[in-house]
């Protein structure tokens, strides 16, 4: 009978030890699941960032190619203009003299902005807008 009681006590002790070990394993499993979930979220976020970076890189590369093409076209146009000017200079003596002469004073003054001395009274000269042709000085005003 003593042996049965000792075996029963050992079985109860083993059961308690296994229950304790089971709760420790359950807690470890839950921590591992939380870590795995966090890592999965991080991986998804990093993949999204990688995709965005790849798309931006591709857009920038296409923009660089377009800019290179525009630069090549602009260089070609500049080269052609320079060739035309050189050819005209070689062909035409009057054009050569005109090209080497200084600009007239009236034209030079258009490129300079006079200091504004009385801004409150509206005495400042208005600057001509860029990219628009100059008015014809000889034409009659309406």
XYZ file of C-alpha atoms in Angstrom:
142
model
C 0.000 0.000 0.000
C 2.878 2.307 0.757
C 4.211 1.712 -2.696
C 0.875 2.719 -4.254
C 0.818 5.919 -2.150
C 4.433 6.704 -3.122
C 3.648 6.020 -6.785
C 0.521 8.168 -6.529
C 2.550 10.989 -4.910
C 5.212 10.669 -7.630
C 2.474 10.739 -10.293
C 0.969 13.895 -8.720
C 4.429 15.515 -8.534
C 5.075 14.551 -12.170
C 1.674 15.946 -13.146
C 2.366 19.243 -11.361
C 5.825 19.450 -12.939
C 4.364 18.772 -16.422
C 1.615 21.367 -15.833
C 4.232 23.969 -14.837
C 6.402 23.040 -17.820
C 3.346 23.210 -20.113
C 2.472 26.754 -18.925
C 6.107 27.830 -19.470
C 6.035 26.358 -22.973
C 2.694 28.061 -23.695
C 4.099 31.442 -22.613
C 7.200 30.886 -24.758
C 5.012 29.924 -27.705
C 2.898 33.091 -27.304
C 6.050 35.256 -27.140
C 7.402 33.538 -30.248
C 4.096 34.161 -32.049
C 4.178 37.859 -31.072
C 7.773 38.170 -32.292
C 6.886 36.353 -35.525
C 3.904 38.675 -36.066
C 6.067 41.737 -35.476
C 8.711 40.418 -37.840
C 6.078 39.631 -40.473
C 4.729 43.184 -40.218
C 8.267 44.559 -40.485
C 8.983 42.389 -43.532
C 5.785 43.579 -45.246
C 6.656 47.205 -44.467
C 10.207 46.757 -45.788
C 8.928 45.073 -48.963
C 6.574 48.008 -49.545
C 9.425 50.467 -49.014
C 11.584 48.476 -51.425
C 8.813 48.540 -54.051
C 8.360 52.300 -53.629
C 12.125 52.848 -53.870
C 12.302 50.691 -57.006
C 9.433 52.632 -58.611
C 11.068 55.960 -57.739
C 14.375 54.726 -59.087
C 12.742 53.682 -62.344
C 10.945 57.042 -62.672
C 14.187 58.915 -61.985
C 16.047 56.792 -64.506
C 13.409 57.514 -67.162
C 13.571 61.221 -66.305
C 17.353 61.155 -66.612
C 17.100 59.495 -70.015
C 14.591 62.144 -71.127
C 16.834 64.925 -69.804
C 19.838 63.402 -71.573
C 17.846 63.327 -74.816
C 16.817 66.968 -74.345
C 20.409 67.931 -73.590
C 21.610 66.131 -76.702
C 18.966 67.919 -78.772
C 19.876 71.292 -77.237
C 23.572 70.687 -77.861
C 22.825 69.758 -81.462
C 20.746 72.916 -81.938
C 23.478 75.056 -80.382
C 26.072 73.427 -82.605
C 23.924 74.045 -85.706
C 23.364 77.677 -84.712
C 27.070 78.158 -84.157
C 27.773 76.605 -87.554
C 25.196 78.890 -89.168
C 26.677 81.966 -87.497
C 30.180 80.928 -88.513
C 29.053 80.300 -92.076
C 27.259 83.650 -92.237
C 30.260 85.433 -90.746
C 32.474 83.890 -93.378
C 30.045 84.716 -96.200
C 28.920 88.217 -95.329
C 31.264 91.069 -94.431
C 28.423 93.359 -93.269
C 27.066 90.675 -90.965
C 30.562 90.086 -89.620
C 30.909 93.788 -88.730
C 27.431 93.853 -87.145
C 28.183 90.715 -85.103
C 31.432 92.155 -83.687
C 30.071 95.650 -82.940
C 28.890 96.604 -79.460
C 25.184 96.818 -78.830
C 23.653 100.291 -79.147
C 23.200 102.232 -75.909
C 19.420 101.958 -76.082
C 19.615 98.166 -76.233
C 22.184 98.015 -73.433
C 19.933 100.156 -71.225
C 17.106 97.648 -71.699
C 19.247 95.033 -69.964
C 19.951 97.268 -66.961
C 17.488 98.115 -64.236
C 17.652 101.615 -62.868
C 17.545 102.062 -59.114
C 14.101 102.922 -57.815
C 14.320 106.191 -55.873
C 10.683 106.926 -55.145
C 8.718 103.680 -54.996
C 5.826 105.162 -53.041
C 5.062 107.706 -55.764
C 5.188 105.048 -58.471
C 8.123 106.657 -60.256
C 9.940 103.357 -60.788
C 10.424 102.216 -64.344
C 8.591 99.043 -65.191
C 10.833 96.245 -66.304
C 9.985 94.628 -69.607
C 8.632 91.092 -69.171
C 11.022 88.367 -70.208
C 10.166 86.236 -73.198
C 8.019 88.882 -74.897
C 9.102 90.883 -77.936
C 9.924 94.567 -77.605
C 7.311 96.964 -78.989
C 8.104 98.457 -82.366
C 9.333 101.991 -81.657
C 8.536 103.152 -85.193
C 4.957 101.884 -85.214
C 2.077 104.214 -84.441
C 0.474 103.639 -81.036
C -3.246 103.022 -80.814
